[in-house]
mmCIF file of C-alpha atoms in Angstrom:
data_model
loop_
_atom_site.group_PDB
_atom_site.id
_atom_site.type_symbol
_atom_site.label_atom_id
_atom_site.label_comp_id
_atom_site.label_asym_id
_atom_site.label_seq_id
_atom_site.Cartn_x
_atom_site.Cartn_y
_atom_site.Cartn_z
ATOM 1 C CA MET A 22 -12.302 -18.367 3.138
ATOM 2 C CA ALA A 23 -15.146 -19.898 1.101
ATOM 3 C CA ALA A 24 -16.719 -16.465 0.596
ATOM 4 C CA SER A 25 -13.418 -15.109 -0.722
ATOM 5 C CA ILE A 26 -12.961 -18.035 -3.124
ATOM 6 C CA TYR A 27 -16.442 -17.494 -4.557
ATOM 7 C CA GLY A 28 -16.171 -13.690 -4.650
ATOM 8 C CA ASP A 29 -18.723 -12.981 -1.914
ATOM 9 C CA ALA A 30 -16.342 -11.660 0.749
ATOM 10 C CA SER A 31 -16.527 -8.030 1.804
ATOM 11 C CA THR A 32 -13.500 -5.744 1.667
ATOM 12 C CA GLN A 33 -13.055 -6.096 5.441
ATOM 13 C CA GLU A 34 -13.303 -9.896 5.260
ATOM 14 C CA LYS A 35 -10.732 -10.030 2.459
ATOM 15 C CA ARG A 36 -8.391 -7.839 4.484
ATOM 16 C CA LEU A 37 -8.721 -10.013 7.594
ATOM 17 C CA LEU A 38 -8.170 -13.180 5.550
ATOM 18 C CA GLU A 39 -5.045 -11.710 3.933
ATOM 19 C CA GLU A 40 -3.703 -10.735 7.359
ATOM 20 C CA ALA A 41 -4.354 -14.235 8.682
ATOM 21 C CA MET A 42 -2.662 -15.867 5.685
ATOM 22 C CA ALA A 43 0.305 -13.532 6.014
ATOM 23 C CA ARG A 44 0.841 -14.900 9.527
ATOM 24 C CA ASP A 45 0.179 -18.544 8.672
ATOM 25 C CA ALA A 46 1.796 -20.081 5.585
ATOM 26 C CA GLY A 47 -0.192 -23.282 6.070
ATOM 27 C CA LEU A 48 -3.467 -21.405 5.905
ATOM 28 C CA ARG A 49 -2.350 -19.690 2.683
ATOM 29 C CA ARG A 50 -1.464 -23.053 1.128
ATOM 30 C CA GLU A 51 -4.908 -24.385 2.019
ATOM 31 C CA TYR A 52 -6.526 -21.318 0.480
ATOM 32 C CA GLU A 53 -4.505 -21.686 -2.714
ATOM 33 C CA ALA A 54 -5.283 -25.404 -2.958
ATOM 34 C CA LEU A 55 -9.000 -24.775 -2.537
ATOM 35 C CA SER A 56 -8.881 -21.899 -5.034
ATOM 36 C CA GLY A 57 -7.194 -24.167 -7.559
ATOM 37 C CA LEU A 58 -9.847 -26.827 -6.964
ATOM 38 C CA ARG A 59 -12.658 -24.318 -7.434
ATOM 39 C CA GLU A 60 -11.114 -23.127 -10.719
ATOM 40 C CA ALA A 61 -10.489 -26.649 -11.982
ATOM 41 C CA ILE A 62 -14.076 -27.889 -11.553
ATOM 42 C CA PRO A 63 -15.889 -27.497 -14.921
ATOM 43 C CA VAL A 64 -19.193 -25.689 -14.621
ATOM 44 C CA ASN A 65 -20.868 -28.041 -17.101
ATOM 45 C CA GLN A 66 -19.292 -31.214 -15.668
ATOM 46 C CA PRO A 67 -19.338 -30.746 -11.907
ATOM 47 C CA GLU A 68 -18.723 -34.397 -10.939
ATOM 48 C CA LEU A 69 -15.846 -34.666 -8.468
ATOM 49 C CA LYS A 70 -13.849 -37.805 -9.284
ATOM 50 C CA PHE A 71 -11.419 -37.941 -6.413
ATOM 51 C CA ASP A 72 -11.588 -38.114 -2.642
ATOM 52 C CA LEU A 73 -10.264 -35.111 -0.762
ATOM 53 C CA ALA A 74 -10.398 -36.790 2.652
ATOM 54 C CA PRO A 75 -6.878 -38.351 2.525
ATOM 55 C CA LEU A 76 -5.375 -35.005 1.516
ATOM 56 C CA VAL A 77 -7.119 -33.244 4.355
ATOM 57 C CA ARG A 78 -6.052 -35.903 6.876
ATOM 58 C CA ASN A 79 -2.427 -35.722 5.695
ATOM 59 C CA ARG A 80 -2.470 -31.937 5.880
ATOM 60 C CA LEU A 81 -3.862 -31.908 9.381
ATOM 61 C CA ALA A 82 -1.482 -34.627 10.550
ATOM 62 C CA SER A 83 1.530 -32.641 9.346
ATOM 63 C CA SER A 84 0.379 -29.366 10.946
ATOM 64 C CA PRO A 85 1.957 -28.093 14.176
ATOM 65 C CA ALA A 86 -0.227 -28.786 17.178
ATOM 66 C CA THR A 87 -0.639 -25.105 17.926
ATOM 67 C CA ALA A 88 -1.903 -24.336 14.432
ATOM 68 C CA ARG A 89 -4.116 -27.427 14.094
ATOM 69 C CA GLY A 90 -6.861 -26.230 16.389
ATOM 70 C CA ARG A 91 -7.182 -22.934 14.593
ATOM 71 C CA ARG A 92 -7.522 -24.439 11.122
ATOM 72 C CA VAL A 93 -9.258 -27.807 11.414
ATOM 73 C CA ALA A 94 -12.811 -26.483 11.484
ATOM 74 C CA LEU A 95 -12.158 -23.915 8.756
ATOM 75 C CA ALA A 96 -10.404 -26.340 6.397
ATOM 76 C CA LEU A 97 -12.945 -29.162 6.812
ATOM 77 C CA ALA A 98 -15.922 -26.833 6.505
ATOM 78 C CA THR A 99 -14.554 -25.247 3.341
ATOM 79 C CA VAL A 100 -13.673 -28.573 1.712
ATOM 80 C CA ALA A 101 -17.102 -29.949 2.594
ATOM 81 C CA CYS A 102 -18.723 -26.882 1.064
ATOM 82 C CA VAL A 103 -16.794 -27.291 -2.191
ATOM 83 C CA VAL A 104 -17.514 -31.036 -2.414
ATOM 84 C CA VAL A 105 -21.238 -30.620 -1.774
ATOM 85 C CA LEU A 106 -21.592 -27.771 -4.238
ATOM 86 C CA ALA A 107 -19.680 -29.722 -6.864
ATOM 87 C CA ALA A 108 -21.869 -32.786 -6.356
ATOM 88 C CA LEU A 109 -24.990 -30.699 -6.753
ATOM 89 C CA GLY A 110 -23.694 -29.039 -9.875
ATOM 90 C CA PHE A 111 -23.987 -25.700 -8.151
ATOM 91 C CA VAL A 112 -20.405 -24.486 -8.570
ATOM 92 C CA ARG A 113 -20.773 -20.973 -9.866
ATOM 93 C CA SER A 114 -18.842 -19.543 -12.769
ATOM 94 C CA ASP A 115 -16.837 -16.373 -12.307
ATOM 95 C CA LYS A 116 -17.724 -13.767 -14.893
ATOM 96 C CA HIS A 117 -14.027 -12.929 -15.241
ATOM 97 C CA ALA A 118 -12.757 -16.515 -15.010
ATOM 98 C CA SER A 119 -10.517 -18.210 -17.571
ATOM 99 C CA PRO A 120 -9.282 -21.807 -17.880
ATOM 100 C CA VAL A 121 -6.324 -22.600 -15.647
ATOM 101 C CA VAL A 122 -2.989 -22.745 -17.461
ATOM 102 C CA HIS A 123 0.174 -23.965 -15.751
ATOM 103 C CA VAL A 124 3.055 -21.898 -17.111
ATOM 104 C CA ALA A 125 6.672 -22.792 -16.534
ATOM 105 C CA SER A 126 8.879 -20.425 -14.570
ATOM 106 C CA THR A 127 10.259 -17.550 -16.603
ATOM 107 C CA VAL A 128 13.624 -18.010 -14.905
ATOM 108 C CA GLY A 129 16.084 -19.359 -17.442
ATOM 109 C CA ALA A 130 13.654 -19.092 -20.354
ATOM 110 C CA THR A 131 15.305 -19.139 -23.761
ATOM 111 C CA GLY A 132 15.079 -16.622 -26.549
ATOM 112 C CA SER A 133 12.726 -18.938 -28.482
ATOM 113 C CA SER A 134 9.719 -17.452 -26.686
ATOM 114 C CA PRO A 135 7.598 -15.320 -29.057
ATOM 115 C CA LEU A 136 6.406 -13.330 -26.062
ATOM 116 C CA GLY A 137 9.983 -12.667 -24.969
ATOM 117 C CA ALA A 138 10.564 -10.439 -27.995
ATOM 118 C CA ALA A 139 7.126 -8.858 -27.592
ATOM 119 C CA ILE A 140 7.892 -7.987 -23.972
ATOM 120 C CA GLU A 141 11.202 -6.367 -24.935
ATOM 121 C CA LYS A 142 9.429 -4.331 -27.617
ATOM 122 C CA ALA A 143 6.687 -3.299 -25.194
ATOM 123 C CA ASP A 144 9.227 -2.253 -22.554
ATOM 124 C CA ALA A 145 10.998 -0.084 -25.137
ATOM 125 C CA LEU A 146 7.697 1.553 -26.092
ATOM 126 C CA VAL A 147 6.928 2.261 -22.438
ATOM 127 C CA LYS A 148 10.284 4.010 -22.055
ATOM 128 C CA GLN A 149 9.315 6.178 -25.032
ATOM 129 C CA GLY A 150 6.018 7.013 -23.351
ATOM 130 C CA ASP A 151 3.876 5.081 -25.842
ATOM 131 C CA LEU A 152 1.898 2.994 -23.362
ATOM 132 C CA ALA A 153 -1.086 2.501 -25.653
ATOM 133 C CA THR A 154 0.934 0.845 -28.430
ATOM 134 C CA ALA A 155 2.863 -1.236 -25.907
ATOM 135 C CA TYR A 156 -0.383 -2.429 -24.377
ATOM 136 C CA GLN A 157 -2.053 -3.338 -27.656
ATOM 137 C CA SER A 158 0.955 -5.081 -29.195
ATOM 138 C CA LEU A 159 1.616 -7.147 -26.087
ATOM 139 C CA GLN A 160 -2.051 -8.024 -25.697
ATOM 140 C CA ASP A 161 -2.243 -9.224 -29.325
ATOM 141 C CA CYS A 162 0.873 -11.374 -28.985
ATOM 142 C CA LEU A 163 -0.357 -12.840 -25.706
ATOM 143 C CA ALA A 164 -3.683 -13.815 -27.266
ATOM 144 C CA ALA A 165 -1.802 -15.885 -29.858
ATOM 145 C CA ASN A 166 0.662 -17.393 -27.354
ATOM 146 C CA ALA A 167 -1.304 -17.958 -24.155
ATOM 147 C CA ASP A 168 0.747 -21.055 -23.224
ATOM 148 C CA ASP A 169 4.139 -19.452 -23.852
ATOM 149 C CA VAL A 170 6.756 -19.705 -21.108
ATOM 150 C CA LYS A 171 6.617 -15.900 -20.786
ATOM 151 C CA ALA A 172 2.824 -15.713 -20.719
ATOM 152 C CA GLY A 173 2.592 -14.924 -17.009
ATOM 153 C CA ASP A 174 5.104 -12.098 -17.341
ATOM 154 C CA ALA A 175 3.245 -10.726 -20.345
ATOM 155 C CA GLN A 176 -0.147 -10.966 -18.635
ATOM 156 C CA LEU A 177 1.165 -9.007 -15.649
ATOM 157 C CA ARG A 178 2.464 -6.281 -17.955
ATOM 158 C CA VAL A 179 -0.850 -6.158 -19.816
ATOM 159 C CA ALA A 180 -2.731 -5.788 -16.521
ATOM 160 C CA ASP A 181 -0.411 -3.041 -15.259
ATOM 161 C CA LEU A 182 -0.476 -1.171 -18.562
ATOM 162 C CA ALA A 183 -4.272 -1.243 -18.653
ATOM 163 C CA TYR A 184 -4.294 0.221 -15.136
ATOM 164 C CA ASP A 185 -1.735 2.911 -16.030
ATOM 165 C CA LEU A 186 -3.823 3.820 -19.088
ATOM 166 C CA LYS A 187 -6.878 4.213 -16.787
ATOM 167 C CA ARG A 188 -8.700 1.457 -18.677
ATOM 168 C CA TYR A 189 -10.023 0.055 -15.448
ATOM 169 C CA PRO A 190 -12.548 -2.511 -16.769
ATOM 170 C CA GLU A 191 -9.802 -3.972 -18.971
ATOM 171 C CA ALA A 192 -7.355 -3.848 -16.073
ATOM 172 C CA LEU A 193 -9.739 -5.846 -13.879
ATOM 173 C CA ALA A 194 -10.277 -8.462 -16.580
ATOM 174 C CA ALA A 195 -6.523 -8.740 -17.196
ATOM 175 C CA THR A 196 -5.704 -8.971 -13.487
ATOM 176 C CA THR A 197 -8.366 -11.609 -12.909
ATOM 177 C CA ALA A 198 -7.048 -13.611 -15.876
ATOM 178 C CA LEU A 199 -3.554 -13.327 -14.420
ATOM 179 C CA MET A 200 -4.702 -14.806 -11.107
ATOM 180 C CA THR A 201 -6.750 -17.612 -12.634
ATOM 181 C CA ARG A 202 -4.675 -18.675 -15.644
ATOM 182 C CA TYR A 203 -1.182 -17.945 -14.325
ATOM 183 C CA HIS A 204 -1.492 -18.303 -10.564
ATOM 184 C CA ASP A 205 1.794 -20.255 -10.351
ATOM 185 C CA TYR A 206 3.602 -17.267 -11.831
ATOM 186 C CA VAL A 207 1.838 -14.870 -9.459
ATOM 187 C CA LYS A 208 2.952 -16.916 -6.453
ATOM 188 C CA GLN A 209 6.628 -17.034 -7.454
ATOM 189 C CA THR A 210 7.450 -14.077 -5.185
ATOM 190 C CA PRO A 211 5.540 -12.656 -2.177
ATOM 191 C CA GLU A 212 5.964 -9.112 -3.526
ATOM 192 C CA ARG A 213 4.360 -10.009 -6.843
ATOM 193 C CA GLU A 214 1.506 -11.842 -5.159
ATOM 194 C CA ARG A 215 0.794 -8.913 -2.818
ATOM 195 C CA HIS A 216 0.848 -6.475 -5.739
ATOM 196 C CA VAL A 217 -1.544 -8.531 -7.846
ATOM 197 C CA ILE A 218 -3.979 -9.238 -5.002
ATOM 198 C CA ALA A 219 -4.028 -5.592 -3.905
ATOM 199 C CA ARG A 220 -4.613 -4.403 -7.472
ATOM 200 C CA ARG A 221 -7.365 -6.963 -8.051
ATOM 201 C CA ASP A 222 -9.144 -6.013 -4.820
ATOM 202 C CA LEU A 223 -8.929 -2.294 -5.593
ATOM 203 C CA LEU A 224 -10.377 -2.764 -9.079
ATOM 204 C CA ALA A 225 -13.080 -5.157 -7.886
ATOM 205 C CA GLU A 226 -14.184 -2.640 -5.266
ATOM 206 C CA ALA A 227 -14.297 0.186 -7.819
ATOM 207 C CA GLU A 228 -16.257 -1.964 -10.273
ATOM 208 C CA SER A 229 -19.283 -1.778 -7.963
ATOM 209 C CA VAL A 230 -19.546 1.953 -8.737
ATOM 210 C CA GLN A 231 -18.531 1.656 -12.402
ATOM 211 C CA PHE A 232 -14.984 2.702 -11.415
ATOM 212 C CA ALA A 233 -16.199 6.206 -10.549
ATOM 213 C CA SER A 234 -14.124 6.202 -7.359
ATOM 214 C CA LEU A 235 -10.893 5.563 -9.277
ATOM 215 C CA TYR A 236 -11.701 8.207 -11.870
ATOM 216 C CA ALA A 237 -12.339 10.686 -9.040
ATOM 217 C CA LEU A 238 -9.002 9.721 -7.491
ATOM 218 C CA ASP A 239 -7.262 10.375 -10.818
ATOM 219 C CA THR A 240 -8.849 13.827 -10.958
ATOM 220 C CA ALA A 241 -7.703 14.611 -7.415
ATOM 221 C CA ARG A 242 -4.152 13.527 -8.201
ATOM 222 C CA LYS A 243 -3.998 15.891 -11.182
ATOM 223 C CA ASP A 244 -5.484 18.882 -9.372
ATOM 224 C CA ARG A 245 -3.082 21.844 -9.469
ATOM 225 C CA THR A 246 -4.748 24.094 -6.930
ATOM 226 C CA ASP A 247 -5.265 21.923 -3.857
ATOM 227 C CA PRO A 248 -4.408 18.265 -4.520
ATOM 228 C CA PHE A 249 -4.111 17.515 -0.803
ATOM 229 C CA GLY A 250 -7.595 18.841 -0.108
ATOM 230 C CA LYS A 251 -9.013 16.904 -3.045
ATOM 231 C CA LEU A 252 -7.401 13.700 -1.786
ATOM 232 C CA GLU A 253 -8.896 14.281 1.653
ATOM 233 C CA SER A 254 -12.299 14.635 0.004
ATOM 234 C CA ILE A 255 -11.778 11.259 -1.673
ATOM 235 C CA ILE A 256 -11.142 9.672 1.746
ATOM 236 C CA VAL A 257 -14.237 11.252 3.270
ATOM 237 C CA GLY A 258 -16.408 10.444 0.254
ATOM 238 C CA ASN A 259 -15.267 6.812 0.095
ATOM 239 C CA LYS A 260 -15.193 5.869 3.772
ATOM 240 C CA ASP A 261 -13.332 2.718 4.802
ATOM 241 C CA SER A 262 -12.483 1.717 1.244
ATOM 242 C CA LEU A 263 -9.388 0.691 -0.678
ATOM 243 C CA VAL A 264 -9.694 3.825 -2.804
ATOM 244 C CA ALA A 265 -9.536 5.892 0.395
ATOM 245 C CA GLU A 266 -6.331 4.085 1.340
ATOM 246 C CA GLU A 267 -4.848 4.912 -2.060
ATOM 247 C CA ALA A 268 -5.695 8.567 -1.448
ATOM 248 C CA ALA A 269 -4.045 8.428 1.990
ATOM 249 C CA LEU A 270 -0.858 7.007 0.480
ATOM 250 C CA ASP A 271 -0.927 9.740 -2.167
ATOM 251 C CA MET A 272 -1.090 12.335 0.610
ATOM 252 C CA GLY A 273 2.144 10.939 1.993
ATOM 253 C CA LYS A 274 3.776 11.017 -1.431
ATOM 254 C CA LEU A 275 2.844 14.683 -1.841
ATOM 255 C CA LEU A 276 4.672 15.524 1.380
ATOM 256 C CA LEU A 277 7.605 13.126 1.012
ATOM 257 C CA ALA A 278 10.079 15.750 -0.217
ATOM 258 C CA GLU A 279 9.151 18.022 2.684
ATOM 259 C CA ALA A 280 9.440 15.069 5.057
ATOM 260 C CA GLU A 281 12.934 14.194 3.863
ATOM 261 C CA SER A 282 14.250 17.733 4.298
ATOM 262 C CA GLY A 283 12.284 18.957 7.315
ATOM 263 C CA LYS A 284 13.622 19.349 10.822
ATOM 264 C CA ASP A 285 11.350 16.580 12.077
ATOM 265 C CA ALA A 286 12.480 14.082 9.453
ATOM 266 C CA ASN A 287 12.779 10.486 10.644
ATOM 267 C CA ALA A 288 16.012 9.081 9.238
ATOM 268 C CA LYS A 289 14.729 5.518 9.541
ATOM 269 C CA SER A 290 11.455 6.194 7.770
ATOM 270 C CA PRO A 291 10.810 9.316 5.688
ATOM 271 C CA ARG A 292 7.424 7.751 4.916
ATOM 272 C CA LEU A 293 6.547 7.910 8.594
ATOM 273 C CA THR A 294 7.371 11.603 8.696
ATOM 274 C CA ALA A 295 5.366 12.213 5.518
ATOM 275 C CA MET A 296 2.300 10.380 6.804
ATOM 276 C CA THR A 297 2.538 12.214 10.129
ATOM 277 C CA LEU A 298 2.638 15.547 8.298
ATOM 278 C CA ALA A 299 -0.362 14.444 6.246
ATOM 279 C CA ARG A 300 -2.324 13.507 9.360
ATOM 280 C CA ASP A 301 -1.586 16.871 10.950
ATOM 281 C CA ARG A 302 -2.856 18.722 7.860
ATOM 282 C CA CYS A 303 -6.114 16.796 7.601
ATOM 283 C CA THR A 304 -9.190 18.627 8.830
ATOM 284 C CA ASP A 305 -11.763 15.822 8.736
ATOM 285 C CA PRO A 306 -11.792 13.278 11.602
ATOM 286 C CA ILE A 307 -12.397 10.428 9.154
ATOM 287 C CA ALA A 308 -9.232 11.250 7.224
ATOM 288 C CA VAL A 309 -7.282 11.683 10.463
ATOM 289 C CA ALA A 310 -8.386 8.229 11.641
ATOM 290 C CA LEU A 311 -7.264 6.581 8.404
ATOM 291 C CA LEU A 312 -3.889 8.313 8.591
ATOM 292 C CA GLU A 313 -3.521 7.069 12.183
ATOM 293 C CA ILE A 314 -3.982 3.518 10.893
ATOM 294 C CA LYS A 315 -1.427 3.989 8.112
ATOM 295 C CA ILE A 316 1.061 5.445 10.612
ATOM 296 C CA GLY A 317 0.434 2.504 12.933
ATOM 297 C CA GLU A 318 1.130 0.087 10.078
ATOM 298 C CA ILE A 319 4.485 1.732 9.406
ATOM 299 C CA TYR A 320 5.430 1.374 13.069
ATOM 300 C CA GLN A 321 4.271 -2.240 13.071
ATOM 301 C CA ASN A 322 5.620 -3.510 9.744
ATOM 302 C CA ASP A 323 8.611 -1.284 8.965
ATOM 303 C CA LEU A 324 9.975 -0.201 12.333
ATOM 304 C CA ARG A 325 8.704 -3.119 14.466
ATOM 305 C CA ASP A 326 7.745 -0.630 17.166
ATOM 306 C CA PHE A 327 4.647 -2.361 18.486
ATOM 307 C CA SER A 328 3.982 0.053 21.344
ATOM 308 C CA SER A 329 3.796 3.048 19.000
ATOM 309 C CA ALA A 330 1.697 1.051 16.544
ATOM 310 C CA GLU A 331 -0.771 0.197 19.305
ATOM 311 C CA GLU A 332 -1.038 3.849 20.301
ATOM 312 C CA HIS A 333 -1.996 4.934 16.780
ATOM 313 C CA PHE A 334 -4.430 2.068 16.237
ATOM 314 C CA LYS A 335 -6.188 2.973 19.497
ATOM 315 C CA ARG A 336 -6.539 6.579 18.354
ATOM 316 C CA ALA A 337 -8.084 5.407 15.096
ATOM 317 C CA ALA A 338 -10.484 3.136 16.995
ATOM 318 C CA GLU A 339 -12.067 6.213 18.577
ATOM 319 C CA ASN A 340 -13.547 7.130 15.186
ATOM 320 C CA PRO A 341 -16.756 5.166 14.458
ATOM 321 C CA VAL A 342 -15.983 4.845 10.751
ATOM 322 C CA TYR A 343 -12.648 3.128 11.330
ATOM 323 C CA ALA A 344 -13.335 1.542 14.723
ATOM 324 C CA LYS A 345 -13.785 -1.970 13.316
ATOM 325 C CA ARG A 346 -10.720 -1.700 11.091
ATOM 326 C CA ALA A 347 -8.566 -0.365 13.933
ATOM 327 C CA THR A 348 -9.815 -3.038 16.337
ATOM 328 C CA ALA A 349 -8.886 -5.727 13.814
ATOM 329 C CA ALA A 350 -5.430 -4.162 13.496
ATOM 330 C CA LEU A 351 -5.031 -4.269 17.280
ATOM 331 C CA MET A 352 -5.948 -7.963 17.291
ATOM 332 C CA VAL A 353 -3.368 -8.738 14.610
ATOM 333 C CA LEU A 354 -0.787 -6.720 16.520
ATOM 334 C CA ALA A 355 -1.515 -8.629 19.730
ATOM 335 C CA GLU A 356 -1.005 -11.947 17.939
ATOM 336 C CA GLU A 357 2.238 -10.733 16.409
ATOM 337 C CA ARG A 358 3.544 -9.682 19.816
ATOM 338 C CA LYS A 359 3.101 -13.235 21.107
ATOM 339 C CA ARG A 360 5.534 -14.655 18.559
#
């Protein structure tokens, strides 16, 4: 948890933490509270002027007995780490970080918001296909109205537009600003939070290679001769990465129409049929293993068929590249079966 808060967690560690927080709302609240504390501590004035011990004791006292044992050591260790680092003046600054801004909910906002009109204008430009103008105009208005009631909504649109325009460094900066300045807005719905976290993690991973992996993925998507083969090459060339997962999902999208009309179509989940077709067309064992994991996730999360999910995760575990990922998926599945 501490590594994730300070940006040192690996992709696998982030994934395992997200899976754990998805199962345990209390753990997610602790993570968010600690993240907010880390963001609120000034780098130049690191003195901590309040005692966290009562908060921790109250939190632990209110936790269910079954959850307490799993989280006590983690919560206390993380809080202790933050307190000690703050006292030493060693709290590191995030190169993408911005001051925290608490923005009111956009629900029920009035027409007096300057950003409200800017958002409407930007949406109209997007419908016309003018993403660049929409992006620039909304970004300019947001810079002048960062505390507006619609600022979180605008920041999300700016981040998504930058991504759609393939301006990946700008997209990462905008997404990071969204999570740090407008985290209350991000957390308003689970779907929004998942989208923002997934996008941030994808961009952060690609940043380590100057976004070359995302540019290669864009090229594969646009290929007119063999897009499926190019996507498989992305998976093999970017083993066990978030970019590889994007390529796997794109494979399913390519075959979705065939999946919906084919004789083997699954009425409950055309996506399952599409991903199965994609797996069967893959020629590289690494790509096959990743598709097995994605199929297992559909069985687990969409169809709640845990036996089938387990079967596919076990197949993926036979591949050395995805063995650790598949084993982690089996562990999560086993915990979910107990509930």
